[in-house]
XYZ file of C-alpha atoms in Angstrom:
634
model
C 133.798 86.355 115.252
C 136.525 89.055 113.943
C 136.267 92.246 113.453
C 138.892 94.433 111.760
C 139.034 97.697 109.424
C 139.785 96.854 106.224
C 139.957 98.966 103.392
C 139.476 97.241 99.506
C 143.000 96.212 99.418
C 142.611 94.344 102.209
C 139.358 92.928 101.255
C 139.898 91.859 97.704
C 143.668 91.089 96.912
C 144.297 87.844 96.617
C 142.020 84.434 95.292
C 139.245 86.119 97.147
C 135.673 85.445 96.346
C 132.858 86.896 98.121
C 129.253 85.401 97.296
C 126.194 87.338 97.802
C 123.385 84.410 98.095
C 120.608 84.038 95.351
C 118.147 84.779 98.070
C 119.422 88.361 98.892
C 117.442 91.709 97.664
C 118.638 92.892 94.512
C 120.636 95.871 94.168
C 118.658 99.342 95.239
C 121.232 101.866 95.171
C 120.344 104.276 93.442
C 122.363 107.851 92.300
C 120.690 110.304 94.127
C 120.640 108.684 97.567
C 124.144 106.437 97.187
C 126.468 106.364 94.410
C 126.512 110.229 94.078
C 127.185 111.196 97.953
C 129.963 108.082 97.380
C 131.458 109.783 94.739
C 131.556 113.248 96.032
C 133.300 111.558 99.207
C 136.058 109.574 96.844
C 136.262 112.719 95.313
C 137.169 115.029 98.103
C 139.499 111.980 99.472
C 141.508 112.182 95.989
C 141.423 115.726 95.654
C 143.148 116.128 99.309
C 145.760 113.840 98.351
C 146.483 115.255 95.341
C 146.493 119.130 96.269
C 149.174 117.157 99.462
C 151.614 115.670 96.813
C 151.459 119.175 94.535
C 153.328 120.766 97.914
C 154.974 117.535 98.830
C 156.243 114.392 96.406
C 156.207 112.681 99.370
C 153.338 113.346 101.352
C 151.167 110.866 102.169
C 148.416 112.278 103.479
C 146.320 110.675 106.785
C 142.821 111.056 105.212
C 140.245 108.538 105.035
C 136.311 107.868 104.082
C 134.610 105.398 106.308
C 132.156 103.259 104.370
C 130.191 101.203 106.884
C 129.915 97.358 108.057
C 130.080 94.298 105.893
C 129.480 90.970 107.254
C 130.233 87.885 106.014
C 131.005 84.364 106.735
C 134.457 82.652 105.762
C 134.432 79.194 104.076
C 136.967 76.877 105.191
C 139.711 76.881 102.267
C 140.459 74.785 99.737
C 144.295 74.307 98.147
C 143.862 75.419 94.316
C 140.566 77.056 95.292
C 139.455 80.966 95.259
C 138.982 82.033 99.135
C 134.909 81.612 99.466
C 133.108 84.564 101.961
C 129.241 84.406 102.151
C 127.858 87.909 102.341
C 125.387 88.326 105.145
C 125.049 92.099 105.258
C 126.223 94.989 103.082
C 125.928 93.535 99.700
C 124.862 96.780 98.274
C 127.901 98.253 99.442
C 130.130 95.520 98.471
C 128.272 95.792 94.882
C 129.002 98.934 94.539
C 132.550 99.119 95.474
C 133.249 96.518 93.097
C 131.008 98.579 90.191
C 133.165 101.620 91.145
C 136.356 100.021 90.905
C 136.166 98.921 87.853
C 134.064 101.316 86.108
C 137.439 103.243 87.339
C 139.872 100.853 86.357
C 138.219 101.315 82.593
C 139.026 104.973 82.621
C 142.364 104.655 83.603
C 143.445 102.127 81.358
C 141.825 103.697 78.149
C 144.229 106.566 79.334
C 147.074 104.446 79.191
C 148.043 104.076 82.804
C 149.026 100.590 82.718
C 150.655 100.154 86.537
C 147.506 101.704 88.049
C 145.263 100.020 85.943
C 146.260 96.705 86.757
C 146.535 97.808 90.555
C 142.891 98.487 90.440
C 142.340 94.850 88.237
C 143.734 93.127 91.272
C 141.077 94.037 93.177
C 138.034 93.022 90.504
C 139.723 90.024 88.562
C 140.869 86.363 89.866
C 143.104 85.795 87.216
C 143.945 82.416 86.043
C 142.825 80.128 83.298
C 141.065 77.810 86.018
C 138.294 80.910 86.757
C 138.148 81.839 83.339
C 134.054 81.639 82.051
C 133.655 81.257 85.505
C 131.754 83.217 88.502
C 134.535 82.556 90.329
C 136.616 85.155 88.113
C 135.084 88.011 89.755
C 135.612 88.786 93.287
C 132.400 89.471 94.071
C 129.424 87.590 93.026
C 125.936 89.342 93.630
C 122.462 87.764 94.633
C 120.861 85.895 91.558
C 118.551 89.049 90.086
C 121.568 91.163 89.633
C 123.941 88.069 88.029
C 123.367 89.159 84.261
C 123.614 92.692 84.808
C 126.330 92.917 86.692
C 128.286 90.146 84.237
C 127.619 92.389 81.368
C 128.876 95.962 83.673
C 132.325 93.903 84.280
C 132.997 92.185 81.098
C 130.634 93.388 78.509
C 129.752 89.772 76.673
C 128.187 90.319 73.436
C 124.549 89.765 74.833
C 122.839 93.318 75.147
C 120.917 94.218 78.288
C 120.565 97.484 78.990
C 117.846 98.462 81.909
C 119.365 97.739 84.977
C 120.931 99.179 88.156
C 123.975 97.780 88.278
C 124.692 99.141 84.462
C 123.361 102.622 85.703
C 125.616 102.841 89.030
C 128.957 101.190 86.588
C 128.214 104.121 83.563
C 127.261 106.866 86.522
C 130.933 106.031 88.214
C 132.704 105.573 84.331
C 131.036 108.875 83.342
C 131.877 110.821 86.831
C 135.713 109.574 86.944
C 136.514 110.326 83.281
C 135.612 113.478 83.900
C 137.456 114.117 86.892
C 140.909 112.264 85.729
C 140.587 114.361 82.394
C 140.557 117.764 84.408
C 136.955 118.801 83.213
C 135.375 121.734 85.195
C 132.433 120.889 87.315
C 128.786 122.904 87.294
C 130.759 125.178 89.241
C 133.473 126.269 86.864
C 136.288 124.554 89.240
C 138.980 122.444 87.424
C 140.300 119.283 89.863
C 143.637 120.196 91.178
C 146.999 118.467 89.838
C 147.872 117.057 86.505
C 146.380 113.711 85.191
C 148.931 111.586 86.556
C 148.551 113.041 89.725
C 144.966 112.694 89.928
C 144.994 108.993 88.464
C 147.600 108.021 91.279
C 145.559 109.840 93.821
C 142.339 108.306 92.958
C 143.570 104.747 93.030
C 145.595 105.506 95.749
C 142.145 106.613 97.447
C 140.355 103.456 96.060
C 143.345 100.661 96.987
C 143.316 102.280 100.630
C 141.950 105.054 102.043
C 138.043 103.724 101.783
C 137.844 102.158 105.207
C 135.512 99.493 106.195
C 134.347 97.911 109.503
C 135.050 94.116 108.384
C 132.986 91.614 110.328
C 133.890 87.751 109.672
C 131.700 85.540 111.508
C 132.441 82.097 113.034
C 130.750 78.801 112.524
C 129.111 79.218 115.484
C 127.257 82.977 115.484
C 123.958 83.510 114.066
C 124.354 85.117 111.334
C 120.205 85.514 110.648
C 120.667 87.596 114.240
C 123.106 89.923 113.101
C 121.429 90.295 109.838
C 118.184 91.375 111.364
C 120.294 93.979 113.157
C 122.005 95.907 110.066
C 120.769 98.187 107.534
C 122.012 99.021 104.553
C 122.985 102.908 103.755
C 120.501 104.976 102.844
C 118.118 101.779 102.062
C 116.477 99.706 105.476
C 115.423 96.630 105.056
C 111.994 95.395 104.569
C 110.488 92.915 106.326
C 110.503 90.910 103.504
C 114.061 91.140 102.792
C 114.638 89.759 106.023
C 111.602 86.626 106.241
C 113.390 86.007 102.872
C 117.221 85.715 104.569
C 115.210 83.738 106.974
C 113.529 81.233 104.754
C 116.371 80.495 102.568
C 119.041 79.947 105.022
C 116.369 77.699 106.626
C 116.432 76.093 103.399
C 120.156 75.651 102.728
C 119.736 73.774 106.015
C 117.409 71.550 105.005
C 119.287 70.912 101.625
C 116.498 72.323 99.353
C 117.187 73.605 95.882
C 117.240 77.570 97.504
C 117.895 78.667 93.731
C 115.348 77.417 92.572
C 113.260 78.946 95.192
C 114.855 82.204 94.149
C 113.626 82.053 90.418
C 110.160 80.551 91.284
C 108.846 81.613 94.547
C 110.459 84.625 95.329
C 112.302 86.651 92.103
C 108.818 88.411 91.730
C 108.874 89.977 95.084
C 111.850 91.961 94.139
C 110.809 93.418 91.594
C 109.379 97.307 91.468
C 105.541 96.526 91.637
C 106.279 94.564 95.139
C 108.771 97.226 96.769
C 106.761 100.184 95.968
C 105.584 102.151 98.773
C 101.631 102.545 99.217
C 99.846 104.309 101.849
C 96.922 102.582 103.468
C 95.430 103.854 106.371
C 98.390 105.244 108.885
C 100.881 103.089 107.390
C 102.835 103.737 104.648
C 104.668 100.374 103.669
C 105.840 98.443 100.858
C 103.423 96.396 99.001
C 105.126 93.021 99.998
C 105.307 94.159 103.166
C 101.617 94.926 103.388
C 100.811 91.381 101.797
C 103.080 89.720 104.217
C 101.113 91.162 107.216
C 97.829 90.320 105.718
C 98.626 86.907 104.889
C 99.946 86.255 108.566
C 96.909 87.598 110.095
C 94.800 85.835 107.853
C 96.671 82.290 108.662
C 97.399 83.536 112.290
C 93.905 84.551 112.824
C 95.454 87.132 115.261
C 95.936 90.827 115.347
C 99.767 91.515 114.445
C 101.431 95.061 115.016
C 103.480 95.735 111.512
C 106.661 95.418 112.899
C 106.310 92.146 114.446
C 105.497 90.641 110.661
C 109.478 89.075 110.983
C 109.149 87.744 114.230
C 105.349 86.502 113.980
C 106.347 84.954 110.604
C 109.331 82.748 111.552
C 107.202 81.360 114.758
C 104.506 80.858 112.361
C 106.630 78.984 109.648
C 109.308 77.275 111.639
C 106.968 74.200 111.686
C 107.029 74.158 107.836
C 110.783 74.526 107.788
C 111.862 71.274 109.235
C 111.672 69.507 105.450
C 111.379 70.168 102.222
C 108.126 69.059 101.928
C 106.844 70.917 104.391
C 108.654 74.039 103.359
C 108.025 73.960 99.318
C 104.008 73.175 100.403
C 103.851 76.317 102.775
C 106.540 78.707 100.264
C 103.644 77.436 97.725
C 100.683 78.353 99.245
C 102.280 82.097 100.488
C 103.082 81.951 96.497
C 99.405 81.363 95.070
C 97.985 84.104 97.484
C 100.705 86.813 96.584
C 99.568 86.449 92.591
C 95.611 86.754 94.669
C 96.550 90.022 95.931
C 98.235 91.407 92.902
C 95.588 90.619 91.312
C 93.328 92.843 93.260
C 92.955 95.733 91.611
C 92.218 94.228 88.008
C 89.107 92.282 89.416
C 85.817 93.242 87.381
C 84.184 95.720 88.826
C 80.787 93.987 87.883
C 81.301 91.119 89.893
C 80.932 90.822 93.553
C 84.583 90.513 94.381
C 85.634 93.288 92.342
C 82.674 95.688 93.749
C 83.789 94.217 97.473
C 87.216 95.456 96.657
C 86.116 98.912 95.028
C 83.512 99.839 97.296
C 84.895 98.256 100.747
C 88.482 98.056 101.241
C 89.360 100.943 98.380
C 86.067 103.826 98.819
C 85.637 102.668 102.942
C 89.405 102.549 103.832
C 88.506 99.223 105.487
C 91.939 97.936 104.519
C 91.511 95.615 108.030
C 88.781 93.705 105.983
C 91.608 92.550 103.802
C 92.377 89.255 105.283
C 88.977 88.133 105.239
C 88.765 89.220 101.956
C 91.995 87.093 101.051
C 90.679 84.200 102.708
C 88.039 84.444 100.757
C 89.571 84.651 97.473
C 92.415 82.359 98.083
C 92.767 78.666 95.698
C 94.219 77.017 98.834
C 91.177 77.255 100.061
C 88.892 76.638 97.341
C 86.244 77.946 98.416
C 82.629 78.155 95.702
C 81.463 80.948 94.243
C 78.413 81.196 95.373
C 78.722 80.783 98.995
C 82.047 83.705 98.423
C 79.281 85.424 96.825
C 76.947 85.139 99.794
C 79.326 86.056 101.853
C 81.164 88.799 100.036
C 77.668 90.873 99.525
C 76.940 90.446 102.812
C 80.234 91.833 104.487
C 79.807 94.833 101.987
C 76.102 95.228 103.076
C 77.344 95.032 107.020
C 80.463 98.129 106.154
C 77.695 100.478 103.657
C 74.417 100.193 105.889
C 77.995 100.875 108.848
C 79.527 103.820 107.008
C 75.505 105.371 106.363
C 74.612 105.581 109.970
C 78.105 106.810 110.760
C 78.438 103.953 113.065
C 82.021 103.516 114.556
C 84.614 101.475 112.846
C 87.270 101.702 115.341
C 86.567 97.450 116.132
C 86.520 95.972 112.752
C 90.614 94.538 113.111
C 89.493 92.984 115.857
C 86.328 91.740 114.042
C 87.797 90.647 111.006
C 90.077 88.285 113.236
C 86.717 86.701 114.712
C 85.605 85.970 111.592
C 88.250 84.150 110.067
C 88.169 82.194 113.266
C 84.349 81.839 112.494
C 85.097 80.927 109.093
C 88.012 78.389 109.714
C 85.367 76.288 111.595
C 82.655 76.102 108.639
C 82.293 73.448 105.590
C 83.583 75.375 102.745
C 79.909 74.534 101.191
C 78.405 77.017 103.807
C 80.850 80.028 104.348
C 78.627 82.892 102.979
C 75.223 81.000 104.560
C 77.459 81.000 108.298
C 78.541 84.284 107.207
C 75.211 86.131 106.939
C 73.772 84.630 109.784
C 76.934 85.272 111.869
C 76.345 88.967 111.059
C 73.191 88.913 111.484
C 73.558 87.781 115.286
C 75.364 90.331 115.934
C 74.405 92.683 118.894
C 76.976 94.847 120.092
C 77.023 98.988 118.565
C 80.719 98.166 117.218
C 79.819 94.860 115.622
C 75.967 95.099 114.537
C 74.863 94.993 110.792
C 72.085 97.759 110.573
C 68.502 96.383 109.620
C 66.277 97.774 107.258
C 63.798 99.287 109.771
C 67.036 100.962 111.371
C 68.427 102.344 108.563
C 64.304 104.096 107.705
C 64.597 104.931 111.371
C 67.656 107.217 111.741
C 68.950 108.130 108.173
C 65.742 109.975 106.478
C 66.582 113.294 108.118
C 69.815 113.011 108.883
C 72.709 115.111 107.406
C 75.182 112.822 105.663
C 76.907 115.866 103.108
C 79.801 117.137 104.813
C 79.692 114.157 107.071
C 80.384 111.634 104.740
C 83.294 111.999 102.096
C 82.159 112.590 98.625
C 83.416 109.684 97.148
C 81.536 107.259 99.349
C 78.438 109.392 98.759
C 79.020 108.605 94.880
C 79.662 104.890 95.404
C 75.915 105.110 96.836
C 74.334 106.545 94.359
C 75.858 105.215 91.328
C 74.665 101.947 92.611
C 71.347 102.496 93.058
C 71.539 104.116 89.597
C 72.746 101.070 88.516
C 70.138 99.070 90.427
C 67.082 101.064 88.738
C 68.252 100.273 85.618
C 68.582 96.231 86.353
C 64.456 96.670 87.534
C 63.691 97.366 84.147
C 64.750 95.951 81.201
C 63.642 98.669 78.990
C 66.634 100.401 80.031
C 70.069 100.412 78.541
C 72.878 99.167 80.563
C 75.674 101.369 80.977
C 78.704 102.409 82.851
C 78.574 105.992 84.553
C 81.183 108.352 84.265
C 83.883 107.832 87.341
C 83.782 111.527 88.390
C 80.231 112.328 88.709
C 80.017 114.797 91.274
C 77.245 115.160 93.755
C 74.416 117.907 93.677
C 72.198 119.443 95.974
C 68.876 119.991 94.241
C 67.963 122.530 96.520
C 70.851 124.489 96.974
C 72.606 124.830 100.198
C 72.781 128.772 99.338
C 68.710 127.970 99.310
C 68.553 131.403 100.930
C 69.681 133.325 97.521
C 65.983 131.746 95.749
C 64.484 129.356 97.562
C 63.233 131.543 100.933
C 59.583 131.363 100.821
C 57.299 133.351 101.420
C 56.751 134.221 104.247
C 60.051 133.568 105.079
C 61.206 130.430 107.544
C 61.662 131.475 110.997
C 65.281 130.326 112.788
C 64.002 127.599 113.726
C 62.787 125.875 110.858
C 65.558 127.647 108.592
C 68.022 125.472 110.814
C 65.473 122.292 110.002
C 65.879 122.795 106.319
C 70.063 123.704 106.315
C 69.939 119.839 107.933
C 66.953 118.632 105.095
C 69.092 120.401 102.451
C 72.339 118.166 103.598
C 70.146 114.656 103.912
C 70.215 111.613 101.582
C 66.815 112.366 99.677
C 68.662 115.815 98.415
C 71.520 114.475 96.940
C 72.195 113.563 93.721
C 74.589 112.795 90.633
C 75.990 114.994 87.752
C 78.787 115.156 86.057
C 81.179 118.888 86.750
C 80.309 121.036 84.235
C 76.147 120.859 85.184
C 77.277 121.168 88.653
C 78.788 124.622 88.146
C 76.057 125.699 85.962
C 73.660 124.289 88.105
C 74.485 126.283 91.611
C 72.227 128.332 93.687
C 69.521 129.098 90.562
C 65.867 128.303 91.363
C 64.075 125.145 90.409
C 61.480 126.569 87.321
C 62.439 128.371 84.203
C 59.841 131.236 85.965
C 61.580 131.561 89.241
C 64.282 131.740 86.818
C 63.375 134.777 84.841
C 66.386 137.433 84.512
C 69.154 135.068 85.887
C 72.189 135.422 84.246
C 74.333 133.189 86.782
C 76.297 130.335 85.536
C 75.544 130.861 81.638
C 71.959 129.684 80.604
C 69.713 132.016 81.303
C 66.124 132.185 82.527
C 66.813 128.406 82.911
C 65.404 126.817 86.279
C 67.545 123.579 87.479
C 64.578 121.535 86.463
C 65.441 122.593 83.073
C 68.672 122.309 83.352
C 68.465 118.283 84.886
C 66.237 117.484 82.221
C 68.688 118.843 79.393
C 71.862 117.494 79.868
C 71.419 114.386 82.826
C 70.138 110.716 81.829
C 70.252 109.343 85.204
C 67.125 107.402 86.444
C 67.353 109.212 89.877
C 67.505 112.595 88.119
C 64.747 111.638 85.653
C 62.291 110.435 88.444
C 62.741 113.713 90.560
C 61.741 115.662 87.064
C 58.321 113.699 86.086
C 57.316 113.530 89.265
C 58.339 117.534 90.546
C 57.883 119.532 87.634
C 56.572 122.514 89.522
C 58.807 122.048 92.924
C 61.189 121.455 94.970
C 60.186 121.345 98.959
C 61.334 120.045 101.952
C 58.772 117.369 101.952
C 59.708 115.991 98.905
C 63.138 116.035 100.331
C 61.729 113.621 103.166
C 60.264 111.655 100.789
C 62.619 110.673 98.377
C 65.176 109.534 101.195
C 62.580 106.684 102.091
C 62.690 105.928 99.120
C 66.484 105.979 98.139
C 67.202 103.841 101.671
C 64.314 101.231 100.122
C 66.966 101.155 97.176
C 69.767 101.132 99.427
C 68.307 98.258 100.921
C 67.300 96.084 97.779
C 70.955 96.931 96.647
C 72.777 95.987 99.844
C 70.648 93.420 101.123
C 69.945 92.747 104.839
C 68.659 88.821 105.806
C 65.603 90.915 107.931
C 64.775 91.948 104.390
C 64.932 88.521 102.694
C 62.323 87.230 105.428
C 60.249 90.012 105.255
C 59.747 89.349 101.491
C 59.091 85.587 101.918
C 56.520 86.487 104.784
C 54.888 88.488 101.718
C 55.094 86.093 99.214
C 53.189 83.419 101.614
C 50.527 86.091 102.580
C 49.636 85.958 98.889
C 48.189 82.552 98.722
């Protein structure tokens, strides 16, 4: 291995031709974070060297801008050939060097500056009628996603393209030295020192030799992969994708697979905006490939992997694969069909049980650590029926709700979700969700245990789930058992609820205001009903504007008599519900409570909304229990 300085003179004159592989991560640079700070350093270079030669011809200034590390690996040459480098790290830099360059080569020769502008040419251009058409005409060649883009920034063929990067960075740079070379003021009011021939000799001067880089050319022998996992990029670290990808495709130039080929269908999608994008889930905020990579690993590990052992964990995992084509295509494959699975996600119906799993679970529950299973579920490679995913999908979604109700901890389920995939890796596919339900349904320990029915009537009547549990998984509750009254009657109409229903107390927790009885509750049983007033059989849905006009007013239109509060008046709540809401749970609590509103109706109706609960999120205690029932009859 060498390592030297070298500044873009050094780099680039000559047959010189530096190849970014097909496999690399596209260009990322972006104005605000790179090619402006790059600028506004080439810029103050120039500038020095210019106000230098105003006071002295001669001078020759001993300024410099350092520009990082590039690695690459040397070819061995060929007489008549260009001078072949592989780029292992600092391709983005190396990109935009070459973007800069000429976007500033273009300036200066629309001004006329012939000797400078073919100075600068030198340094883009292998010229020669053998290169000519060919990538080898340029002396830099980026990774396959950037190809067209950067063909058209160089050369401008005929085709149009214009959404890209590369075209941004080359007309930021065109824009930003024509500018400067003309002698246009800046935001600022200051006019760039010198005349125009000083300042085009000064900023090609600055371009040719005074950006420095740390050169590193590897030997046959180093490993390259090693040193690539080492380096970042300015400004831009790499993902753990970008490097599993450097990984698997030098792994596959050893094994003489068709890498581009890989790049345009197995991998191109991955670097595109929708993958990179950063989402937050749980602690972690991560890229999205990033996120998938870890799930899929833990879901084909069946292990619990810390996020930044993804790299490591994935080449032991996949070195196997590796040795052959065969084995590699069939494994880069399978990774392939469950990456368009989890894109796929969030457009699954929310009607059906693997959309609802997904909404309700993973999404409402922030039980992202479900997501393997969920995967595994889902996946084609392993094919598993819909009925038994099913089965098994409405009863892991029964085991989190009846969890999250009871306030039950969640701080085990990574570890559980990696004993069931190992539970599920040993079942026919015929019988996941049947093993699945009565897996659960064995379970003993408090951090594992699916909560029965006659648990669930036990603890949760009277106690306080507002303020306890967030709002939104409070509405995923009772939307569906809104949803479920409707399916036990067909003389209702089927529809979807509004998404931002909010939920109500029907007594008011400000019950004091007029709702104290008479005589009034003692401290005691005033602290009972502030816990009643915050319970499950208290709660309900309406959409925001009822909510406001609903607030602390009594429950009849005579309690009611001289309120002004909240517009309607003289209106009781009752009123109020019965006017403007056409939920089933509202319209129950009105025909059956005209006249009140009490704490034992409060009791009450949470039996019977955790009977709902029940029939909606299913429990196999309940499923005998009905059977048992059905027998008795005969």
């Amino acid at each position: 291995m060498e390592t030297h300085t070298r500044s873009p003179r050094e780099l680039f004159e000559g047959k010189e031709h530096y190849e970014i592989p097909a496999f690399q991560r596209p260009y990322v640079w972006s104005e605000e974070e790179q090619w402006a700070p790059l600028w506004d350093d080439v810029r103050r270079v120039a500038e020095s060297v210019v106000e230098a030669k105003v006071n002295d011809p001669d001078a020759n200034p001993e300024i410099q801008h350092f520009m990082g590390a590039v690695v690459y690996e040397s070819k061995r040459p060929i007489a008549g050939d260009v001078t072949r480098h592989e780029v292992i790290d600092g391709q983005q830099r190396m990109t935009t060097i070459q973007i800069l360059l000429d976007a500033v080569q273009e300036v200066i020769q629309r001004r006329n500056h012939a000797e400078q502008s073919e100075a600068l040419e030198e340094l883009i251009i292998n010229a020669g009628a053998r290169f000519k058409s060919k990538k080898e005409r340029f002396k830099l060649w980026p990774s396959q996603a950037d190809r067209k883009a950067f063909e058209y920034a160089m050369d401008a063929p005929d085709e149009a393209l214009v959404e890209h990067r590369i075209i941004d960075a080359h007309n930021f740079f065109l824009g930003e030295a024509e500018e400067w070379i003309l002698g246009v003021a800046d935001e600022d009011g200051l006019v760039p020192p010198g005349n125009e021939a000083l300042r085009v000799e000064a900023l090609s001067s600055t371009l040719q030799y005074r950006l420095v880089l740390v050169a590193i050319d590897l030997t046959g022998h180093d490993d390259a992969q090693l040193i690539f996992e080492t380096l970042n990029d300015r400004g831009t670290p790499l993902l753990k994708a970008d490097l599993i990808k450097n990984w698997i495709f030098r792994k596959g130039e050893q094994i003489k697979a068709d890498v581009s080929r890989w790049a345009d269908d197995l991998w191109a999608e991955f670097d595109g905006e929708w993958w990179r994008t950063e989402v937050r889930q749980g602690r972690l905020t991560r890229s999205r490939i990033d996120t998938f990579l870890h799930y899929w690993l833990t879901m084909r590990r069946q292990d619990e992997i810390k996020a930044d052992q993804v790299f490591r964990v994935f080449t032991e995992y996949a070195d196997p694969y590796m040795e052959n084509v065969d084995g590699a295509e069939r494994l880069l494959n399978e990774l392939r069909r469950d990456a368009d699975t989890f894109h796929n996600f969030s457009e699954l119906e929310s009607d059906k049980p693997e959309g609802r799993f997904y909404s309700r679970v993973i999404e409402r529950l922030d039980m992202a650590a479900t997501t393997p299973v969920f995967l595994w579920m889902l996946s084609p490679n392993h094919g598993i029926e819909p009925v038994q995913r099913r089965i098994a999908l409405e009863a892991l979604e029964s085991w989190a709700i009846r969890r999250m109700l009871l306030r039950l901890t969640s701080k085990d389920v990574n570890k559980f979700a990696i004993v069931i995939l190992k539970m599920l890796d040993t079942c026919e596919k015929q019988q996941v969700g049947d093993k699945l339900v009565e897996f659960l349904s064995n379970q003993t320990a408090e951090t594992r245990k699916w909560p029965t029915c006659s648990e669930m009537k036990d603890i949760l009547p009277e106690q306080r789930v507002y303020g306890f549990i967030r709002q939104d998984r409070l509405r995923v509750i009772f939307s569906a058992v809104e949803q479920h009254l409707r399916t036990k009657n067909s003389k209702y109409e089927a529809v979807s609820l509004p998404v931002k229903l909010e939920i109500e107390h029907l007594m008011p927790q400000g019950w004091r205001t007029h709702w104290d009885p008479e005589p009034k509750l003692d401290l005691e049983s005033a602290q009972e009903r502030d816990r009643l007033v915050n319970s499950l059989g208290n709660l309900t849905l309406v959409t925001k504007s009822l909510n406001g006009s609903l607030s602390n007013r009594p429950w009849t239109d005579q309690a009611a008599t001289g309120l002004r509060e909240g517009g309607e008046p003289g209106a009781g709540k009752h009123r109020l519900l019965d006017s403007y809401s056409l939920l089933i749970l509202n319209k129950e609590i009105l025909v059956n409570h005209p006249q009140e509103w009490n704490d034992e109706n409060i009791k009450a109706r949470s039996i019977t909304l955790i009977e709902n609960i029940c029939e909606v999120w299913k429990h196999p205690e309940s499923e005998i229990l009905m059977a048992n029932q059905a027998q008795s009859t005969f």
